[in-house]
Amino acid sequence: MELKNNPKGCVMKKLCLTFLLALLALAGCGEAQSSGTSTQSTDGTITRTLVDELQMESEEDGTGVFTLVLTYSGKTYKNVKLNVTSYLTDERKEESAQHLKTVEDEETAKNDMLLDFESEWATDQLRELDGVTVTSHMTEEAFILDISIDPEKVDLEEAKQNEFYGDLFESIEDYSPESWIKELKSIGYKELGEKGKWKASVRFL
């Protein structure tokens, strides 16, 4: 079901493509330790959060933010969480608000909008995998997608075959947490707690 007030499908696909290309860029990294802010529990488990804020080339496309949370102990991943927040422009927020005023069942309309958003992110493919949990919701400001991966339960060999998210699972298999963090930071991801704010303009061929 296509709703004209939804974020453009092409925008979602561009954001997805940018994220996956960033993961593909993680090649040839070593096992060097990376520095940065982290949270360590009493059992030695460490949690670190990285953010990549993307400014779309056209202002009408809005912005998107990726938040990646890695929980690990040594070289073993305990959990990998990915949050995708797609912010709506003022124009699209107004369109959404006006659309919801014209429908009889506002809750159903919101659910339809979320289904469209999830469809652009191919979440149906993720939900088929054991050890992966997907949830989404919307606010007046944004569409929000949360993906939680339990590396101990997911079949990485099967997950790597996923057309849309295979590279994500390949990175989990191929790189230690510290190495992955180091490489992500080298291509622009900012670790929460570090000084400064990172923001870049995204251009597509």
PDB file of C-alpha atoms in Angstrom, residues 121-188:
ATOM      1  CA  TRP A 121      13.909  -1.819   4.904  1.00  0.00           C
ATOM      2  CA  ALA A 122      13.113  -5.445   3.985  1.00  0.00           C
ATOM      3  CA  THR A 123      12.338  -6.319   7.594  1.00  0.00           C
ATOM      4  CA  ASP A 124      10.365  -9.393   6.525  1.00  0.00           C
ATOM      5  CA  GLN A 125      13.686 -10.988   5.584  1.00  0.00           C
ATOM      6  CA  LEU A 126      15.078 -10.304   9.052  1.00  0.00           C
ATOM      7  CA  ARG A 127      12.039 -11.622  10.879  1.00  0.00           C
ATOM      8  CA  GLU A 128      12.561 -14.992   9.209  1.00  0.00           C
ATOM      9  CA  LEU A 129      15.881 -15.408  11.044  1.00  0.00           C
ATOM     10  CA  ASP A 130      16.173 -16.996  14.474  1.00  0.00           C
ATOM     11  CA  GLY A 131      17.904 -14.749  16.980  1.00  0.00           C
ATOM     12  CA  VAL A 132      16.760 -11.510  15.302  1.00  0.00           C
ATOM     13  CA  THR A 133      14.058  -9.224  16.701  1.00  0.00           C
ATOM     14  CA  VAL A 134      12.581  -6.337  14.709  1.00  0.00           C
ATOM     15  CA  THR A 135      10.289  -3.609  16.022  1.00  0.00           C
ATOM     16  CA  SER A 136       9.208  -0.260  14.611  1.00  0.00           C
ATOM     17  CA  HIS A 137       7.139   2.736  15.563  1.00  0.00           C
ATOM     18  CA  MET A 138       6.476   6.265  14.433  1.00  0.00           C
ATOM     19  CA  THR A 139       6.274   9.642  16.103  1.00  0.00           C
ATOM     20  CA  GLU A 140       5.300  13.041  14.761  1.00  0.00           C
ATOM     21  CA  GLU A 141       8.967  13.576  13.955  1.00  0.00           C
ATOM     22  CA  ALA A 142      10.232  10.292  12.546  1.00  0.00           C
ATOM     23  CA  PHE A 143       9.910   6.660  11.594  1.00  0.00           C
ATOM     24  CA  ILE A 144      12.010   4.462  13.893  1.00  0.00           C
ATOM     25  CA  LEU A 145      13.245   0.919  13.327  1.00  0.00           C
ATOM     26  CA  ASP A 146      14.982  -1.227  15.962  1.00  0.00           C
ATOM     27  CA  ILE A 147      16.854  -4.411  15.053  1.00  0.00           C
ATOM     28  CA  SER A 148      18.328  -6.630  17.783  1.00  0.00           C
ATOM     29  CA  ILE A 149      20.638  -9.521  16.914  1.00  0.00           C
ATOM     30  CA  ASP A 150      21.674 -12.311  19.277  1.00  0.00           C
ATOM     31  CA  PRO A 151      24.837 -13.672  17.621  1.00  0.00           C
ATOM     32  CA  GLU A 152      24.702 -16.813  19.756  1.00  0.00           C
ATOM     33  CA  LYS A 153      21.288 -17.761  18.383  1.00  0.00           C
ATOM     34  CA  VAL A 154      21.420 -16.557  14.806  1.00  0.00           C
ATOM     35  CA  ASP A 155      22.692 -18.881  12.077  1.00  0.00           C
ATOM     36  CA  LEU A 156      25.333 -16.631  10.521  1.00  0.00           C
ATOM     37  CA  GLU A 157      25.792 -18.857   7.492  1.00  0.00           C
ATOM     38  CA  GLU A 158      22.090 -18.535   6.712  1.00  0.00           C
ATOM     39  CA  ALA A 159      21.984 -14.851   7.646  1.00  0.00           C
ATOM     40  CA  LYS A 160      24.898 -14.010   5.335  1.00  0.00           C
ATOM     41  CA  GLN A 161      22.766 -15.140   2.402  1.00  0.00           C
ATOM     42  CA  ASN A 162      20.211 -12.445   3.201  1.00  0.00           C
ATOM     43  CA  GLU A 163      19.952 -10.256   0.119  1.00  0.00           C
ATOM     44  CA  PHE A 164      19.625  -7.026   2.031  1.00  0.00           C
ATOM     45  CA  TYR A 165      21.470  -7.551   5.319  1.00  0.00           C
ATOM     46  CA  GLY A 166      24.003 -10.239   4.455  1.00  0.00           C
ATOM     47  CA  ASP A 167      26.959  -7.865   4.737  1.00  0.00           C
ATOM     48  CA  LEU A 168      25.969  -6.905   8.264  1.00  0.00           C
ATOM     49  CA  PHE A 169      26.095 -10.530   9.415  1.00  0.00           C
ATOM     50  CA  GLU A 170      29.305 -11.109   7.492  1.00  0.00           C
ATOM     51  CA  SER A 171      30.940  -8.261   9.433  1.00  0.00           C
ATOM     52  CA  ILE A 172      29.775  -9.809  12.717  1.00  0.00           C
ATOM     53  CA  GLU A 173      31.380 -13.104  11.691  1.00  0.00           C
ATOM     54  CA  ASP A 174      34.602 -11.725  10.216  1.00  0.00           C
ATOM     55  CA  TYR A 175      35.586  -8.950  12.629  1.00  0.00           C
ATOM     56  CA  SER A 176      36.233  -8.844  16.330  1.00  0.00           C
ATOM     57  CA  PRO A 177      34.228  -6.132  18.136  1.00  0.00           C
ATOM     58  CA  GLU A 178      37.258  -3.901  18.663  1.00  0.00           C
ATOM     59  CA  SER A 179      38.349  -4.213  15.041  1.00  0.00           C
ATOM     60  CA  TRP A 180      34.863  -3.486  13.754  1.00  0.00           C
ATOM     61  CA  ILE A 181      34.567  -0.402  15.957  1.00  0.00           C
ATOM     62  CA  LYS A 182      37.971   0.821  14.799  1.00  0.00           C
ATOM     63  CA  GLU A 183      37.039   0.472  11.137  1.00  0.00           C
ATOM     64  CA  LEU A 184      33.581   2.001  11.554  1.00  0.00           C
ATOM     65  CA  LYS A 185      35.155   5.042  13.186  1.00  0.00           C
ATOM     66  CA  SER A 186      37.669   5.287  10.363  1.00  0.00           C
ATOM     67  CA  ILE A 187      34.848   5.669   7.825  1.00  0.00           C
ATOM     68  CA  GLY A 188      32.945   8.306   9.772  1.00  0.00           C
TER      69      GLY A 188
END
